[in-house]
Amino acid sequence: MKLYYSPGASSLAPHIVIHEAGLDIEFDRVDLNTQTTASGHRFGTINPKGNVPALALRTGEVLTEVSVVLEYLADRVPDRRLLPELGTLERYRVQEWVGFIGTELHKGFDPLWDGLMPDTARRLAVQYLQRRLSYLDRCLDGRSYLMGEHFTVADAYCFTVLSWARFHRVDLSDYPAVRAFMQEVSSRPMVRKAMQAEGLMQAA
Ligand SMILES: N[C@@H](CCC(=O)N[C@@H](CS)C(=O)NCC(=O)O)C(=O)O
């Protein structure tokens, strides 16, 4: 299998899960501006949607969409419990979080990447995120991870998306439980390994 990624983008979530799951996978870096891969391919021929992550399977098929790539990876190694067992309520709870992160947080950040965004629109986008962050902060209060004390794919995704807050100067100081969560996840050895591999932090 091969993960197409761009450093620090949402593809960091599956990258973290690959390390947490102990999967042996190849990586190919995508330049999102030129839409080319480090291996010299036009990314559009791999994912016509043009966005990362994309996961090429051994069969030659390509899976896209963060939620699906995370689920597929976690299901390769069920004993790591990165997703609860199929059919359990806990599994739906994790997917509920993945849905919230994808549609409310991940896409909530989208307007902030646009350098031409007028100040008023930027303020509205930040306000939108602040409402979601307040909710998240209440949910994370008194627990290490979204599902309690056990790390799941939802945590990898949440951590990845919220790591963009600093870049966009979205202040997290009003959300102590969110900050504690970011600290907790960033201290996981496999998270550090994924971040180092993407050049996001110095090797220890
Ligand atoms: N719906 C997609 C969204 C992925 C996405 O937004 N990827 C961003 C990076 S975080 C991207 O590749 N943007 C470049 C582009 O769309 O041209 C998913 O869930 O995988």
PDB file of N, CA and C in Angstrom, residues 69-145:
ATOM      1  N   VAL A  69     -10.241   6.276   4.542  1.00  0.00           N
ATOM      2  CA  VAL A  69      -8.843   5.821   4.627  1.00  0.00           C
ATOM      3  C   VAL A  69      -8.522   5.423   6.073  1.00  0.00           C
ATOM      4  N   LEU A  70      -8.996   6.223   7.030  1.00  0.00           N
ATOM      5  CA  LEU A  70      -8.748   5.898   8.446  1.00  0.00           C
ATOM      6  C   LEU A  70      -9.397   4.562   8.810  1.00  0.00           C
ATOM      7  N   GLU A  71     -10.643   4.384   8.372  1.00  0.00           N
ATOM      8  CA  GLU A  71     -11.369   3.157   8.712  1.00  0.00           C
ATOM      9  C   GLU A  71     -10.679   1.946   8.090  1.00  0.00           C
ATOM     10  N   TYR A  72     -10.282   2.090   6.838  1.00  0.00           N
ATOM     11  CA  TYR A  72      -9.629   0.975   6.145  1.00  0.00           C
ATOM     12  C   TYR A  72      -8.343   0.585   6.868  1.00  0.00           C
ATOM     13  N   LEU A  73      -7.526   1.573   7.206  1.00  0.00           N
ATOM     14  CA  LEU A  73      -6.241   1.288   7.866  1.00  0.00           C
ATOM     15  C   LEU A  73      -6.460   0.623   9.227  1.00  0.00           C
ATOM     16  N   ALA A  74      -7.380   1.186  10.009  1.00  0.00           N
ATOM     17  CA  ALA A  74      -7.620   0.638  11.359  1.00  0.00           C
ATOM     18  C   ALA A  74      -8.115  -0.796  11.273  1.00  0.00           C
ATOM     19  N   ASP A  75      -8.925  -1.097  10.274  1.00  0.00           N
ATOM     20  CA  ASP A  75      -9.479  -2.447  10.136  1.00  0.00           C
ATOM     21  C   ASP A  75      -8.446  -3.479   9.681  1.00  0.00           C
ATOM     22  N   ARG A  76      -7.284  -2.995   9.204  1.00  0.00           N
ATOM     23  CA  ARG A  76      -6.231  -3.966   8.840  1.00  0.00           C
ATOM     24  C   ARG A  76      -5.653  -4.622  10.089  1.00  0.00           C
ATOM     25  N   VAL A  77      -5.687  -3.895  11.199  1.00  0.00           N
ATOM     26  CA  VAL A  77      -5.029  -4.382  12.421  1.00  0.00           C
ATOM     27  C   VAL A  77      -5.992  -4.226  13.605  1.00  0.00           C
ATOM     28  N   PRO A  78      -7.057  -5.050  13.639  1.00  0.00           N
ATOM     29  CA  PRO A  78      -8.100  -4.839  14.655  1.00  0.00           C
ATOM     30  C   PRO A  78      -7.592  -4.934  16.093  1.00  0.00           C
ATOM     31  N   ASP A  79      -6.552  -5.743  16.307  1.00  0.00           N
ATOM     32  CA  ASP A  79      -6.074  -5.907  17.693  1.00  0.00           C
ATOM     33  C   ASP A  79      -5.468  -4.626  18.263  1.00  0.00           C
ATOM     34  N   ARG A  80      -5.144  -3.663  17.409  1.00  0.00           N
ATOM     35  CA  ARG A  80      -4.636  -2.382  17.938  1.00  0.00           C
ATOM     36  C   ARG A  80      -5.773  -1.487  18.455  1.00  0.00           C
ATOM     37  N   ARG A  81      -6.998  -1.870  18.160  1.00  0.00           N
ATOM     38  CA  ARG A  81      -8.199  -1.179  18.656  1.00  0.00           C
ATOM     39  C   ARG A  81      -8.200   0.317  18.335  1.00  0.00           C
ATOM     40  N   LEU A  82      -7.792   0.612  17.127  1.00  0.00           N
ATOM     41  CA  LEU A  82      -7.854   2.021  16.702  1.00  0.00           C
ATOM     42  C   LEU A  82      -9.272   2.399  16.289  1.00  0.00           C
ATOM     43  N   LEU A  83     -10.086   1.385  16.096  1.00  0.00           N
ATOM     44  CA  LEU A  83     -11.535   1.520  15.885  1.00  0.00           C
ATOM     45  C   LEU A  83     -12.189   0.386  16.655  1.00  0.00           C
ATOM     46  N   PRO A  84     -13.313   0.662  17.353  1.00  0.00           N
ATOM     47  CA  PRO A  84     -14.009  -0.439  18.024  1.00  0.00           C
ATOM     48  C   PRO A  84     -14.568  -1.433  17.006  1.00  0.00           C
ATOM     49  N   GLU A  85     -14.951  -2.574  17.504  1.00  0.00           N
ATOM     50  CA  GLU A  85     -15.435  -3.664  16.652  1.00  0.00           C
ATOM     51  C   GLU A  85     -16.677  -3.237  15.852  1.00  0.00           C
ATOM     52  N   LEU A  86     -16.745  -3.731  14.614  1.00  0.00           N
ATOM     53  CA  LEU A  86     -17.889  -3.450  13.737  1.00  0.00           C
ATOM     54  C   LEU A  86     -19.199  -3.832  14.430  1.00  0.00           C
ATOM     55  N   GLY A  87     -20.191  -2.991  14.321  1.00  0.00           N
ATOM     56  CA  GLY A  87     -21.511  -3.306  14.870  1.00  0.00           C
ATOM     57  C   GLY A  87     -21.720  -2.840  16.300  1.00  0.00           C
ATOM     58  N   THR A  88     -20.655  -2.409  16.971  1.00  0.00           N
ATOM     59  CA  THR A  88     -20.827  -1.940  18.357  1.00  0.00           C
ATOM     60  C   THR A  88     -21.201  -0.460  18.355  1.00  0.00           C
ATOM     61  N   LEU A  89     -21.854  -0.038  19.418  1.00  0.00           N
ATOM     62  CA  LEU A  89     -22.232   1.372  19.528  1.00  0.00           C
ATOM     63  C   LEU A  89     -20.985   2.260  19.563  1.00  0.00           C
ATOM     64  N   GLU A  90     -19.919   1.734  20.209  1.00  0.00           N
ATOM     65  CA  GLU A  90     -18.666   2.509  20.299  1.00  0.00           C
ATOM     66  C   GLU A  90     -18.123   2.825  18.903  1.00  0.00           C
ATOM     67  N   ARG A  91     -18.262   1.873  18.000  1.00  0.00           N
ATOM     68  CA  ARG A  91     -17.783   2.103  16.624  1.00  0.00           C
ATOM     69  C   ARG A  91     -18.529   3.306  16.014  1.00  0.00           C
ATOM     70  N   TYR A  92     -19.856   3.327  16.206  1.00  0.00           N
ATOM     71  CA  TYR A  92     -20.622   4.455  15.658  1.00  0.00           C
ATOM     72  C   TYR A  92     -20.230   5.756  16.344  1.00  0.00           C
ATOM     73  N   ARG A  93     -19.894   5.673  17.625  1.00  0.00           N
ATOM     74  CA  ARG A  93     -19.473   6.891  18.346  1.00  0.00           C
ATOM     75  C   ARG A  93     -18.176   7.448  17.754  1.00  0.00           C
ATOM     76  N   VAL A  94     -17.243   6.550  17.433  1.00  0.00           N
ATOM     77  CA  VAL A  94     -15.992   7.030  16.821  1.00  0.00           C
ATOM     78  C   VAL A  94     -16.310   7.657  15.461  1.00  0.00           C
ATOM     79  N   GLN A  95     -17.183   6.990  14.691  1.00  0.00           N
ATOM     80  CA  GLN A  95     -17.529   7.534  13.367  1.00  0.00           C
ATOM     81  C   GLN A  95     -18.267   8.858  13.498  1.00  0.00           C
ATOM     82  N   GLU A  96     -19.013   8.991  14.587  1.00  0.00           N
ATOM     83  CA  GLU A  96     -19.708  10.257  14.846  1.00  0.00           C
ATOM     84  C   GLU A  96     -18.658  11.373  15.023  1.00  0.00           C
ATOM     85  N   TRP A  97     -17.608  11.071  15.758  1.00  0.00           N
ATOM     86  CA  TRP A  97     -16.531  12.050  15.932  1.00  0.00           C
ATOM     87  C   TRP A  97     -15.832  12.332  14.609  1.00  0.00           C
ATOM     88  N   VAL A  98     -15.561  11.283  13.849  1.00  0.00           N
ATOM     89  CA  VAL A  98     -14.869  11.488  12.568  1.00  0.00           C
ATOM     90  C   VAL A  98     -15.723  12.391  11.659  1.00  0.00           C
ATOM     91  N   GLY A  99     -17.030  12.177  11.684  1.00  0.00           N
ATOM     92  CA  GLY A  99     -17.940  13.021  10.898  1.00  0.00           C
ATOM     93  C   GLY A  99     -17.892  14.468  11.362  1.00  0.00           C
ATOM     94  N   PHE A 100     -17.918  14.666  12.667  1.00  0.00           N
ATOM     95  CA  PHE A 100     -17.865  16.020  13.237  1.00  0.00           C
ATOM     96  C   PHE A 100     -16.548  16.704  12.867  1.00  0.00           C
ATOM     97  N   ILE A 101     -15.462  15.972  13.008  1.00  0.00           N
ATOM     98  CA  ILE A 101     -14.141  16.560  12.720  1.00  0.00           C
ATOM     99  C   ILE A 101     -14.042  16.919  11.229  1.00  0.00           C
ATOM    100  N   GLY A 102     -14.532  15.998  10.389  1.00  0.00           N
ATOM    101  CA  GLY A 102     -14.423  16.229   8.941  1.00  0.00           C
ATOM    102  C   GLY A 102     -15.273  17.389   8.457  1.00  0.00           C
ATOM    103  N   THR A 103     -16.522  17.429   8.923  1.00  0.00           N
ATOM    104  CA  THR A 103     -17.440  18.418   8.352  1.00  0.00           C
ATOM    105  C   THR A 103     -17.452  19.736   9.116  1.00  0.00           C
ATOM    106  N   GLU A 104     -17.228  19.702  10.406  1.00  0.00           N
ATOM    107  CA  GLU A 104     -17.301  20.937  11.192  1.00  0.00           C
ATOM    108  C   GLU A 104     -15.926  21.574  11.411  1.00  0.00           C
ATOM    109  N   LEU A 105     -14.925  20.739  11.749  1.00  0.00           N
ATOM    110  CA  LEU A 105     -13.603  21.313  12.045  1.00  0.00           C
ATOM    111  C   LEU A 105     -12.734  21.407  10.781  1.00  0.00           C
ATOM    112  N   HIS A 106     -12.497  20.264  10.126  1.00  0.00           N
ATOM    113  CA  HIS A 106     -11.626  20.264   8.937  1.00  0.00           C
ATOM    114  C   HIS A 106     -12.132  21.303   7.925  1.00  0.00           C
ATOM    115  N   LYS A 107     -13.383  21.187   7.552  1.00  0.00           N
ATOM    116  CA  LYS A 107     -13.905  22.110   6.538  1.00  0.00           C
ATOM    117  C   LYS A 107     -14.142  23.506   7.125  1.00  0.00           C
ATOM    118  N   GLY A 108     -14.237  23.593   8.461  1.00  0.00           N
ATOM    119  CA  GLY A 108     -14.327  24.905   9.122  1.00  0.00           C
ATOM    120  C   GLY A 108     -13.049  25.714   8.930  1.00  0.00           C
ATOM    121  N   PHE A 109     -11.934  25.022   8.810  1.00  0.00           N
ATOM    122  CA  PHE A 109     -10.655  25.717   8.599  1.00  0.00           C
ATOM    123  C   PHE A 109     -10.484  26.152   7.143  1.00  0.00           C
ATOM    124  N   ASP A 110     -11.233  25.536   6.229  1.00  0.00           N
ATOM    125  CA  ASP A 110     -10.993  25.761   4.788  1.00  0.00           C
ATOM    126  C   ASP A 110     -10.903  27.240   4.385  1.00  0.00           C
ATOM    127  N   PRO A 111     -11.852  28.099   4.842  1.00  0.00           N
ATOM    128  CA  PRO A 111     -11.777  29.492   4.384  1.00  0.00           C
ATOM    129  C   PRO A 111     -10.486  30.190   4.814  1.00  0.00           C
ATOM    130  N   LEU A 112      -9.884  29.718   5.906  1.00  0.00           N
ATOM    131  CA  LEU A 112      -8.695  30.395   6.431  1.00  0.00           C
ATOM    132  C   LEU A 112      -7.464  30.175   5.564  1.00  0.00           C
ATOM    133  N   TRP A 113      -7.495  29.141   4.715  1.00  0.00           N
ATOM    134  CA  TRP A 113      -6.338  28.892   3.844  1.00  0.00           C
ATOM    135  C   TRP A 113      -6.292  29.871   2.681  1.00  0.00           C
ATOM    136  N   ASP A 114      -7.426  30.563   2.435  1.00  0.00           N
ATOM    137  CA  ASP A 114      -7.512  31.458   1.286  1.00  0.00           C
ATOM    138  C   ASP A 114      -6.895  32.813   1.646  1.00  0.00           C
ATOM    139  N   GLY A 115      -5.748  33.097   1.041  1.00  0.00           N
ATOM    140  CA  GLY A 115      -5.021  34.326   1.355  1.00  0.00           C
ATOM    141  C   GLY A 115      -5.791  35.584   0.983  1.00  0.00           C
ATOM    142  N   LEU A 116      -6.809  35.457   0.121  1.00  0.00           N
ATOM    143  CA  LEU A 116      -7.558  36.641  -0.319  1.00  0.00           C
ATOM    144  C   LEU A 116      -8.777  36.915   0.557  1.00  0.00           C
ATOM    145  N   MET A 117      -8.942  36.081   1.591  1.00  0.00           N
ATOM    146  CA  MET A 117     -10.114  36.198   2.476  1.00  0.00           C
ATOM    147  C   MET A 117     -10.154  37.577   3.161  1.00  0.00           C
ATOM    148  N   PRO A 118     -11.240  38.354   2.981  1.00  0.00           N
ATOM    149  CA  PRO A 118     -11.322  39.644   3.679  1.00  0.00           C
ATOM    150  C   PRO A 118     -11.407  39.429   5.199  1.00  0.00           C
ATOM    151  N   ASP A 119     -10.983  40.445   5.974  1.00  0.00           N
ATOM    152  CA  ASP A 119     -10.934  40.316   7.438  1.00  0.00           C
ATOM    153  C   ASP A 119     -12.271  39.905   8.053  1.00  0.00           C
ATOM    154  N   THR A 120     -13.356  40.481   7.560  1.00  0.00           N
ATOM    155  CA  THR A 120     -14.670  40.176   8.141  1.00  0.00           C
ATOM    156  C   THR A 120     -15.010  38.703   7.939  1.00  0.00           C
ATOM    157  N   ALA A 121     -14.755  38.212   6.757  1.00  0.00           N
ATOM    158  CA  ALA A 121     -15.050  36.803   6.468  1.00  0.00           C
ATOM    159  C   ALA A 121     -14.165  35.904   7.328  1.00  0.00           C
ATOM    160  N   ARG A 122     -12.925  36.335   7.514  1.00  0.00           N
ATOM    161  CA  ARG A 122     -12.018  35.553   8.367  1.00  0.00           C
ATOM    162  C   ARG A 122     -12.551  35.490   9.794  1.00  0.00           C
ATOM    163  N   ARG A 123     -13.006  36.644  10.297  1.00  0.00           N
ATOM    164  CA  ARG A 123     -13.546  36.672  11.672  1.00  0.00           C
ATOM    165  C   ARG A 123     -14.740  35.738  11.811  1.00  0.00           C
ATOM    166  N   LEU A 124     -15.599  35.742  10.789  1.00  0.00           N
ATOM    167  CA  LEU A 124     -16.778  34.850  10.827  1.00  0.00           C
ATOM    168  C   LEU A 124     -16.356  33.384  10.823  1.00  0.00           C
ATOM    169  N   ALA A 125     -15.329  33.074  10.031  1.00  0.00           N
ATOM    170  CA  ALA A 125     -14.849  31.679   9.966  1.00  0.00           C
ATOM    171  C   ALA A 125     -14.271  31.268  11.319  1.00  0.00           C
ATOM    172  N   VAL A 126     -13.561  32.200  11.968  1.00  0.00           N
ATOM    173  CA  VAL A 126     -12.980  31.884  13.286  1.00  0.00           C
ATOM    174  C   VAL A 126     -14.109  31.713  14.315  1.00  0.00           C
ATOM    175  N   GLN A 127     -15.118  32.567  14.235  1.00  0.00           N
ATOM    176  CA  GLN A 127     -16.261  32.425  15.165  1.00  0.00           C
ATOM    177  C   GLN A 127     -16.937  31.062  15.010  1.00  0.00           C
ATOM    178  N   TYR A 128     -17.075  30.648  13.774  1.00  0.00           N
ATOM    179  CA  TYR A 128     -17.676  29.340  13.482  1.00  0.00           C
ATOM    180  C   TYR A 128     -16.864  28.242  14.171  1.00  0.00           C
ATOM    181  N   LEU A 129     -15.541  28.345  14.031  1.00  0.00           N
ATOM    182  CA  LEU A 129     -14.674  27.337  14.659  1.00  0.00           C
ATOM    183  C   LEU A 129     -14.759  27.419  16.183  1.00  0.00           C
ATOM    184  N   GLN A 130     -14.851  28.637  16.722  1.00  0.00           N
ATOM    185  CA  GLN A 130     -14.878  28.795  18.180  1.00  0.00           C
ATOM    186  C   GLN A 130     -16.085  28.088  18.799  1.00  0.00           C
ATOM    187  N   ARG A 131     -17.226  28.150  18.107  1.00  0.00           N
ATOM    188  CA  ARG A 131     -18.416  27.435  18.632  1.00  0.00           C
ATOM    189  C   ARG A 131     -18.147  25.933  18.695  1.00  0.00           C
ATOM    190  N   ARG A 132     -17.483  25.405  17.656  1.00  0.00           N
ATOM    191  CA  ARG A 132     -17.188  23.952  17.639  1.00  0.00           C
ATOM    192  C   ARG A 132     -16.126  23.612  18.694  1.00  0.00           C
ATOM    193  N   LEU A 133     -15.187  24.526  18.893  1.00  0.00           N
ATOM    194  CA  LEU A 133     -14.131  24.281  19.881  1.00  0.00           C
ATOM    195  C   LEU A 133     -14.700  24.272  21.302  1.00  0.00           C
ATOM    196  N   SER A 134     -15.705  25.120  21.551  1.00  0.00           N
ATOM    197  CA  SER A 134     -16.332  25.141  22.889  1.00  0.00           C
ATOM    198  C   SER A 134     -16.978  23.789  23.162  1.00  0.00           C
ATOM    199  N   TYR A 135     -17.678  23.275  22.167  1.00  0.00           N
ATOM    200  CA  TYR A 135     -18.322  21.967  22.315  1.00  0.00           C
ATOM    201  C   TYR A 135     -17.271  20.882  22.571  1.00  0.00           C
ATOM    202  N   LEU A 136     -16.224  20.920  21.756  1.00  0.00           N
ATOM    203  CA  LEU A 136     -15.158  19.921  21.882  1.00  0.00           C
ATOM    204  C   LEU A 136     -14.518  20.000  23.267  1.00  0.00           C
ATOM    205  N   ASP A 137     -14.310  21.209  23.744  1.00  0.00           N
ATOM    206  CA  ASP A 137     -13.682  21.401  25.050  1.00  0.00           C
ATOM    207  C   ASP A 137     -14.532  20.781  26.164  1.00  0.00           C
ATOM    208  N   ARG A 138     -15.841  20.953  26.059  1.00  0.00           N
ATOM    209  CA  ARG A 138     -16.729  20.349  27.081  1.00  0.00           C
ATOM    210  C   ARG A 138     -16.634  18.824  27.022  1.00  0.00           C
ATOM    211  N   CYS A 139     -16.585  18.287  25.806  1.00  0.00           N
ATOM    212  CA  CYS A 139     -16.538  16.816  25.654  1.00  0.00           C
ATOM    213  C   CYS A 139     -15.217  16.243  26.156  1.00  0.00           C
ATOM    214  N   LEU A 140     -14.134  16.983  25.979  1.00  0.00           N
ATOM    215  CA  LEU A 140     -12.814  16.454  26.348  1.00  0.00           C
ATOM    216  C   LEU A 140     -12.481  16.665  27.822  1.00  0.00           C
ATOM    217  N   ASP A 141     -13.319  17.458  28.496  1.00  0.00           N
ATOM    218  CA  ASP A 141     -13.034  17.750  29.904  1.00  0.00           C
ATOM    219  C   ASP A 141     -13.003  16.444  30.720  1.00  0.00           C
ATOM    220  N   GLY A 142     -11.909  16.192  31.409  1.00  0.00           N
ATOM    221  CA  GLY A 142     -11.816  15.014  32.276  1.00  0.00           C
ATOM    222  C   GLY A 142     -11.459  13.722  31.557  1.00  0.00           C
ATOM    223  N   ARG A 143     -11.120  13.808  30.282  1.00  0.00           N
ATOM    224  CA  ARG A 143     -10.711  12.591  29.554  1.00  0.00           C
ATOM    225  C   ARG A 143      -9.480  12.890  28.684  1.00  0.00           C
ATOM    226  N   SER A 144      -8.702  11.856  28.436  1.00  0.00           N
ATOM    227  CA  SER A 144      -7.484  12.065  27.649  1.00  0.00           C
ATOM    228  C   SER A 144      -7.784  12.134  26.153  1.00  0.00           C
ATOM    229  N   TYR A 145      -8.747  11.317  25.715  1.00  0.00           N
ATOM    230  CA  TYR A 145      -9.038  11.209  24.288  1.00  0.00           C
ATOM    231  C   TYR A 145     -10.547  11.343  24.057  1.00  0.00           C
TER     232      TYR A 145
END
